[in-house]
Coordinates of N, CA and C in Angstrom, one line a residue:
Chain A
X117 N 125.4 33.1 24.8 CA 126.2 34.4 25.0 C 125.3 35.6 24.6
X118 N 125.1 36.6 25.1 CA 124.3 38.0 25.1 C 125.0 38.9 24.0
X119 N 123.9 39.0 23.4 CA 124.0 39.9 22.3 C 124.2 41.8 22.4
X120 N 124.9 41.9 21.9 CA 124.6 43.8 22.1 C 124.6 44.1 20.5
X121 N 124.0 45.2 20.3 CA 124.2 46.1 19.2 C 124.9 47.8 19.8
X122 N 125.9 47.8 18.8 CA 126.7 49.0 19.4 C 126.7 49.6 18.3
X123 N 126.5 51.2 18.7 CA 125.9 52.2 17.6 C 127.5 53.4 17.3
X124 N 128.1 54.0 15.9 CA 128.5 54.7 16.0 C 128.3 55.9 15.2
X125 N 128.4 56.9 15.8 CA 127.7 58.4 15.0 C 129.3 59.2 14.7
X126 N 128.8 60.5 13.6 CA 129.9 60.8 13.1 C 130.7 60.1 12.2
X127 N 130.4 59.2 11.7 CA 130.7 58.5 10.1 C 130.6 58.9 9.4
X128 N 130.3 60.2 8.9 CA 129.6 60.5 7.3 C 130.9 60.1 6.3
X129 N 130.6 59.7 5.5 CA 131.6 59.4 4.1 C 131.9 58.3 4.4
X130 N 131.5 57.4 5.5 CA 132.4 56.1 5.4 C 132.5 55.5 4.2
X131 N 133.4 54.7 3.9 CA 133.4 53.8 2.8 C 133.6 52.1 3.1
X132 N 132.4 51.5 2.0 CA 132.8 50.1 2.3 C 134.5 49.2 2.4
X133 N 135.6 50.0 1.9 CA 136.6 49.6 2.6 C 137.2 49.8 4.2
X134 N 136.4 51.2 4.4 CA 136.8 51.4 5.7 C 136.1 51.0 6.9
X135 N 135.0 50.7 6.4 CA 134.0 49.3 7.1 C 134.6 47.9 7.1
X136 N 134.9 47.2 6.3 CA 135.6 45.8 6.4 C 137.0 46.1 7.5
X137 N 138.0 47.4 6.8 CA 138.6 47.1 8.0 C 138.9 47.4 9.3
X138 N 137.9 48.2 9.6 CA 137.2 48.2 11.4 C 136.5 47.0 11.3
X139 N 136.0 46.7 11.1 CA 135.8 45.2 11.2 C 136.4 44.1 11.2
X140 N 137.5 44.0 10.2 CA 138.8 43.1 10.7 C 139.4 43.4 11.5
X141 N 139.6 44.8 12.3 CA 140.4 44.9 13.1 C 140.0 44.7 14.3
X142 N 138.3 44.8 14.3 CA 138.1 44.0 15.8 C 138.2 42.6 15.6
X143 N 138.4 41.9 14.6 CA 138.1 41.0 15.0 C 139.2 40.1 15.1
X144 N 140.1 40.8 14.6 CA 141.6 40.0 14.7 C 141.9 40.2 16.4
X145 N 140.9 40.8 17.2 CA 141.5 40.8 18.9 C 140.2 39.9 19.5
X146 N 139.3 40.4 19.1 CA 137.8 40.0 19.7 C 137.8 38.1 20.4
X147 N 138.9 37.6 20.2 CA 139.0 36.3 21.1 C 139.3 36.6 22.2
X148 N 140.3 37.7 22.1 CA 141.3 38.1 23.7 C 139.9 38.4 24.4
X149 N 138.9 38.7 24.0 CA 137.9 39.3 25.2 C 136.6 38.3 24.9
X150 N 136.4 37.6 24.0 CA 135.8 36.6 24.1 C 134.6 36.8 23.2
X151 N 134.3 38.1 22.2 CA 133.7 38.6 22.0 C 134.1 38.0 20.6
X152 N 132.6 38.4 19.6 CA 132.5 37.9 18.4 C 131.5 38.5 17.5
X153 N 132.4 39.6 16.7 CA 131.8 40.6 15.8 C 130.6 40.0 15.0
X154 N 129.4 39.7 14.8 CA 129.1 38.9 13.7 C 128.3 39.8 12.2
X155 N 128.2 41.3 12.6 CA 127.9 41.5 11.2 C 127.4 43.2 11.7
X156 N 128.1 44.4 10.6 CA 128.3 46.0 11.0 C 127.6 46.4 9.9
X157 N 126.4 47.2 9.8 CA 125.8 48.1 8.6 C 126.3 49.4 8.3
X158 N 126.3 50.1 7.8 CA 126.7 51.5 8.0 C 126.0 52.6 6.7
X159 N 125.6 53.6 7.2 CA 124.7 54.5 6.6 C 125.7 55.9 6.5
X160 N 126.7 56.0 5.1 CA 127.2 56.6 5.0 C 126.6 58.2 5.2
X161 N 125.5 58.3 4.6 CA 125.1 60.1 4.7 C 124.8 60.4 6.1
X162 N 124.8 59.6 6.7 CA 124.2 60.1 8.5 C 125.3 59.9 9.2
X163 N 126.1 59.1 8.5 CA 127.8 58.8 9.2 C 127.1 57.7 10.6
X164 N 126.4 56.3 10.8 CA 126.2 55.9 11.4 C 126.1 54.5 11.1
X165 N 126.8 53.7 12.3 CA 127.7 52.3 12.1 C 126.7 51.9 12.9
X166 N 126.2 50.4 12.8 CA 125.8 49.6 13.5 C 126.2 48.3 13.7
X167 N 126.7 47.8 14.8 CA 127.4 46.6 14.9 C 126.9 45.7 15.7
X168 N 126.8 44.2 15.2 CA 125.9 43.4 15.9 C 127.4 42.6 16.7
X169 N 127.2 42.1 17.8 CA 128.3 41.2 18.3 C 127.5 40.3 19.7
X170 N 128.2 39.2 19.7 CA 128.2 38.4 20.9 C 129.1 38.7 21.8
X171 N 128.8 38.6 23.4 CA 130.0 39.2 24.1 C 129.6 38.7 25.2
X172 N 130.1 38.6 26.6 CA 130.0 38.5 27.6 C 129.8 39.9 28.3
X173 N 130.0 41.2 28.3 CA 129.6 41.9 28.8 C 129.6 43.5 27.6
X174 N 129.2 44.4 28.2 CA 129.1 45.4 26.9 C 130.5 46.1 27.0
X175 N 131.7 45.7 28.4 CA 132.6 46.2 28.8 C 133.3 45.7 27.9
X176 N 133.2 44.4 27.6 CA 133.8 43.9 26.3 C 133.8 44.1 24.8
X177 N 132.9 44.5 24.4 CA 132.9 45.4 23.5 C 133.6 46.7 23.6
X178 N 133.5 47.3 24.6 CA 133.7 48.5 24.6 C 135.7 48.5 24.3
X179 N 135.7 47.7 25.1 CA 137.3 47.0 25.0 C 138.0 47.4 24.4
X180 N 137.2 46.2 23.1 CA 137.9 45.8 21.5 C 138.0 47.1 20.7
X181 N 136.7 47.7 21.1 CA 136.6 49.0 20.1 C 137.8 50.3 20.5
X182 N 138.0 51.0 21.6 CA 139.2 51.3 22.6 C 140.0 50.8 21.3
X183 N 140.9 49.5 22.0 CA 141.8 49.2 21.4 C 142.1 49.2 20.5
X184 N 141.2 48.9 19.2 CA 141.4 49.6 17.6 C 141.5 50.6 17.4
X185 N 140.7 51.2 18.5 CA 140.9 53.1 18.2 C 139.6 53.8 17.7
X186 N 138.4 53.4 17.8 CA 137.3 53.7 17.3 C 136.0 54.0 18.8
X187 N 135.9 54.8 18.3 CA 135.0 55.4 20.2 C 133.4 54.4 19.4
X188 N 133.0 54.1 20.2 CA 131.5 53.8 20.3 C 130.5 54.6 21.5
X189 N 129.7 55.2 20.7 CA 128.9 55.7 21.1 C 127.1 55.6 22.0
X190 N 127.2 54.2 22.2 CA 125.9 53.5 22.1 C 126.5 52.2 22.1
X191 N 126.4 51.2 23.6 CA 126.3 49.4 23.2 C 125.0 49.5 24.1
X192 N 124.1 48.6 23.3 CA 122.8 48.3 24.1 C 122.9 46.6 24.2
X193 N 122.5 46.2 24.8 CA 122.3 44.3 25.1 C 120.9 44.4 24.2
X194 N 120.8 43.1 23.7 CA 119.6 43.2 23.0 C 119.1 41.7 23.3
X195 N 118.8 41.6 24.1 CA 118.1 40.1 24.7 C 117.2 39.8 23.9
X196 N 116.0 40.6 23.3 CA 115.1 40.1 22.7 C 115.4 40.2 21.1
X197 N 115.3 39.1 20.3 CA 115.7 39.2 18.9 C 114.4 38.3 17.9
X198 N 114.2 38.7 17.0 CA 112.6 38.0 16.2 C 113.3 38.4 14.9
Chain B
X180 N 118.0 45.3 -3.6 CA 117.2 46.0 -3.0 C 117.4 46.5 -2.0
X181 N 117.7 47.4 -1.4 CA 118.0 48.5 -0.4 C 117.6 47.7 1.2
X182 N 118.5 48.1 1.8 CA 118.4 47.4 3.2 C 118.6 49.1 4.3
X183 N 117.4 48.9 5.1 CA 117.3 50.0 6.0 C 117.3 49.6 7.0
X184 N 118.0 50.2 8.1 CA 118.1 49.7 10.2 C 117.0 51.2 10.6
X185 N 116.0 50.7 10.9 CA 115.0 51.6 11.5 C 114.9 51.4 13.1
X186 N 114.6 52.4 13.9 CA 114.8 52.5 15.4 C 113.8 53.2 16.3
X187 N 113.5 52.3 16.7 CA 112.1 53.0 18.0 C 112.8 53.0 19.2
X188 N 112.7 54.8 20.0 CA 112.9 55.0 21.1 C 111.7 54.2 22.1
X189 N 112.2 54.1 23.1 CA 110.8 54.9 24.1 C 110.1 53.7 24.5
X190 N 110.5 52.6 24.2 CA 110.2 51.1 24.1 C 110.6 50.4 25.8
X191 N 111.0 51.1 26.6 CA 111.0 50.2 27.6 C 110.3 49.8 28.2
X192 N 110.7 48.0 28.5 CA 110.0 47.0 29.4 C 109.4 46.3 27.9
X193 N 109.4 46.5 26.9 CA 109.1 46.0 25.7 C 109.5 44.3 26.3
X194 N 108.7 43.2 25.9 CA 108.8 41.9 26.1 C 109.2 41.4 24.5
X195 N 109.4 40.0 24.8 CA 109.5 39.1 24.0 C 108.0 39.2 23.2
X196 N 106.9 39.0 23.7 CA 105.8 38.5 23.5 C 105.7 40.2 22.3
X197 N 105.7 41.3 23.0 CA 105.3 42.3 22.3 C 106.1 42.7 20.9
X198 N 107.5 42.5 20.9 CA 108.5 42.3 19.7 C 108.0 41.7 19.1
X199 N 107.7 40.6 19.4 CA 106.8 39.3 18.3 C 106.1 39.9 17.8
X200 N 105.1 40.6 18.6 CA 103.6 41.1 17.8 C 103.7 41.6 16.8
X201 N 104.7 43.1 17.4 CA 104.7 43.8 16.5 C 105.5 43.6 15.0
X202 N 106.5 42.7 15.3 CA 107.6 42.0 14.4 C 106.5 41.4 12.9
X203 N 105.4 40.6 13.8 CA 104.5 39.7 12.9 C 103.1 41.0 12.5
X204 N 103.1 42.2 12.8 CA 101.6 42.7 12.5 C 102.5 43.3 11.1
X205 N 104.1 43.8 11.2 CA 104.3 45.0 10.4 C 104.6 43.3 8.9
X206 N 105.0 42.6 9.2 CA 104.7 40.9 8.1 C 104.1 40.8 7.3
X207 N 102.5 41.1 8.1 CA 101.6 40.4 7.2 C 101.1 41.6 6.2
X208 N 101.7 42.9 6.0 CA 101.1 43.7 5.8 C 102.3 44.2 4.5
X209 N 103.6 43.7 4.9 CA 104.7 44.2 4.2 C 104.8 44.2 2.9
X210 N 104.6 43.2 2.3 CA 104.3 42.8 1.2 C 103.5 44.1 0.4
X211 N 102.6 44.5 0.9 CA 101.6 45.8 0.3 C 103.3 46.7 -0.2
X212 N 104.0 46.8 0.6 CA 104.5 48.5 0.1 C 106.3 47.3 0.0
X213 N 106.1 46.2 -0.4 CA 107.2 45.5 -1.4 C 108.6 45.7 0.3
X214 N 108.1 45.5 1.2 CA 109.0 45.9 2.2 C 109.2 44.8 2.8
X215 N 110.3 43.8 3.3 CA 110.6 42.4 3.7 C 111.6 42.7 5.1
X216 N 111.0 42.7 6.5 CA 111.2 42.6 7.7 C 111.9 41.6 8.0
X217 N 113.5 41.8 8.1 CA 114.4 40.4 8.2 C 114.7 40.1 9.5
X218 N 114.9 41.0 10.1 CA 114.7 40.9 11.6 C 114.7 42.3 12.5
X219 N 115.1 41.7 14.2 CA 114.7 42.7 14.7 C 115.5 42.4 16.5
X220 N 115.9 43.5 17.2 CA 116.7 43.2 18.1 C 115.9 44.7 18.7
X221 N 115.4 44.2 20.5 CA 115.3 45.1 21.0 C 116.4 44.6 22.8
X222 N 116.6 45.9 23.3 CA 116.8 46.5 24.8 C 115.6 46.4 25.5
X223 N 115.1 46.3 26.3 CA 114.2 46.5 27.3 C 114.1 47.4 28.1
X224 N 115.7 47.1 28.4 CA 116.5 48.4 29.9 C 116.2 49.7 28.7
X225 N 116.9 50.4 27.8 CA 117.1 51.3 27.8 C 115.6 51.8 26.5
X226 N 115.0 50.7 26.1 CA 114.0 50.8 25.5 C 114.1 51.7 24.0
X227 N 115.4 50.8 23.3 CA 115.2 50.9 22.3 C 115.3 49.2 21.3
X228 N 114.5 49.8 20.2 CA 114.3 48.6 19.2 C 115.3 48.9 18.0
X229 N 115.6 48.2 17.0 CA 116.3 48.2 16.1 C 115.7 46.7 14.8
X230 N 115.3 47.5 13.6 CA 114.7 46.5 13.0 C 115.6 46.9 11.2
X231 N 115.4 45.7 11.0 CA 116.6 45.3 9.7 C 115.5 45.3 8.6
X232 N 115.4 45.8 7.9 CA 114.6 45.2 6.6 C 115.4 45.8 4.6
X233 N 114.4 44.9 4.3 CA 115.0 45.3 3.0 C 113.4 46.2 2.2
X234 N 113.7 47.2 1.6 CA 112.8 47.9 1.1 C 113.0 48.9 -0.3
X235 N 112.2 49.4 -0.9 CA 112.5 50.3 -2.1 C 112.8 51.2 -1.3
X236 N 112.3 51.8 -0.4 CA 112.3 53.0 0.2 C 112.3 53.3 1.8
X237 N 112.9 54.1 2.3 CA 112.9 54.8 3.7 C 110.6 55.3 3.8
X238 N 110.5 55.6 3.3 CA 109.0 56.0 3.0 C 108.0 55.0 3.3
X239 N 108.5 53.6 2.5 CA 107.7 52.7 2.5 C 107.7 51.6 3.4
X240 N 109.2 51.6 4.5 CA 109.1 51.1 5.8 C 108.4 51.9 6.8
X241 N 108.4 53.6 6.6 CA 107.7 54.4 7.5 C 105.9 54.2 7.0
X242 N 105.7 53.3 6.2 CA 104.5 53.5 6.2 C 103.8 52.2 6.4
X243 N 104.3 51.3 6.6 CA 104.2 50.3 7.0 C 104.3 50.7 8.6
X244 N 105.1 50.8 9.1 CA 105.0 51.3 10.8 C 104.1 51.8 11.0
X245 N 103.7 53.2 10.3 CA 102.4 53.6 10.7 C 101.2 52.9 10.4
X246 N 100.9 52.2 9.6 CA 99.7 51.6 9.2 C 99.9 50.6 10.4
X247 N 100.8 50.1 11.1 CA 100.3 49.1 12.2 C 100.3 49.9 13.7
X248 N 100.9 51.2 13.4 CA 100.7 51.9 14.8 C 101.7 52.3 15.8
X249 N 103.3 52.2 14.9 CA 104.0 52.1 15.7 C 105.0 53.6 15.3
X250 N 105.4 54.4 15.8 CA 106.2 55.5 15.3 C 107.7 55.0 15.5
X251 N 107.9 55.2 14.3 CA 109.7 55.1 14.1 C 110.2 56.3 13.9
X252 N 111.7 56.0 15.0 CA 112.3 57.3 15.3 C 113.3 57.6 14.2
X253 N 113.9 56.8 14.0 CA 114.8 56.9 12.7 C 114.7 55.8 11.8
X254 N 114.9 56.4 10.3 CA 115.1 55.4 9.6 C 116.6 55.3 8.7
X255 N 117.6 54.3 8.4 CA 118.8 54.6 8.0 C 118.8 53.6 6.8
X256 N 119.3 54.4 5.5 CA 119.4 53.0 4.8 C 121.0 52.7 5.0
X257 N 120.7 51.4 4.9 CA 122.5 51.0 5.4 C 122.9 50.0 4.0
X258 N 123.3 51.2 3.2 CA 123.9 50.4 1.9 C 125.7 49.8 2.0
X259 N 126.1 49.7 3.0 CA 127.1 49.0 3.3 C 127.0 48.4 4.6
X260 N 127.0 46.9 4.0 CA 127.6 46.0 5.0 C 128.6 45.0 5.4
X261 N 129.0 44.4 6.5 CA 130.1 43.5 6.2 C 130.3 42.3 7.4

């Protein structure tokens, strides 16, 4: 399954609770689209989220994110990984 | 110890083979500036990289990239993750 990293800007202040639950919240849907969050960084002073996931397409991603309510700004495929 | 997502534009058509290189030149050097390269996910299409490490410092991953020749566009420390 193809990997993307999906980028989000405008976070400043995030907080580690409000990272876990954008992250639960995709992932309590993320089967309906087949997709599978596996791990989100976030750099609170720059306000910028980075989320690693498996998915079948980046439309899928884009989806799950939509549907929680969280715009993403940036899904790249990332075929090469080391 | 601090974990930073650093990001090189400008990388398109980047290969497997070249990821690697560069993945294994910024390695063997990391250790000098206490800096541990966990991984690394690039795009090809849109030619960007994204590399994970753990470090003291934003400074001392940027100096590690330079010493092997590579300019990084951003560096983010990402003290929350999940």
């Amino acid at each position: 399954m193809p990997q993307f990293m999906d980028v989000h800007h405008g976070m400043k202040g995030i907080t580690a609770d409000q990272l876990m639950e954008a992250h639960s919240a995709n992932r309590a849907i993320e089967e309906e689209e087949h997709v599978h969050f596996e791990k989100a960084w976030a750099d609170p002073e720059s306000g910028t989220v980075y989320c690693l996931s498996e998915a079948p397409s980046a439309e899928a991603v884009q989806r799950i994110h939509e549907r929680t309510g969280r715009l993403v700004d940036e899904i790249h495929p990332v075929p090469l990984t080391v």
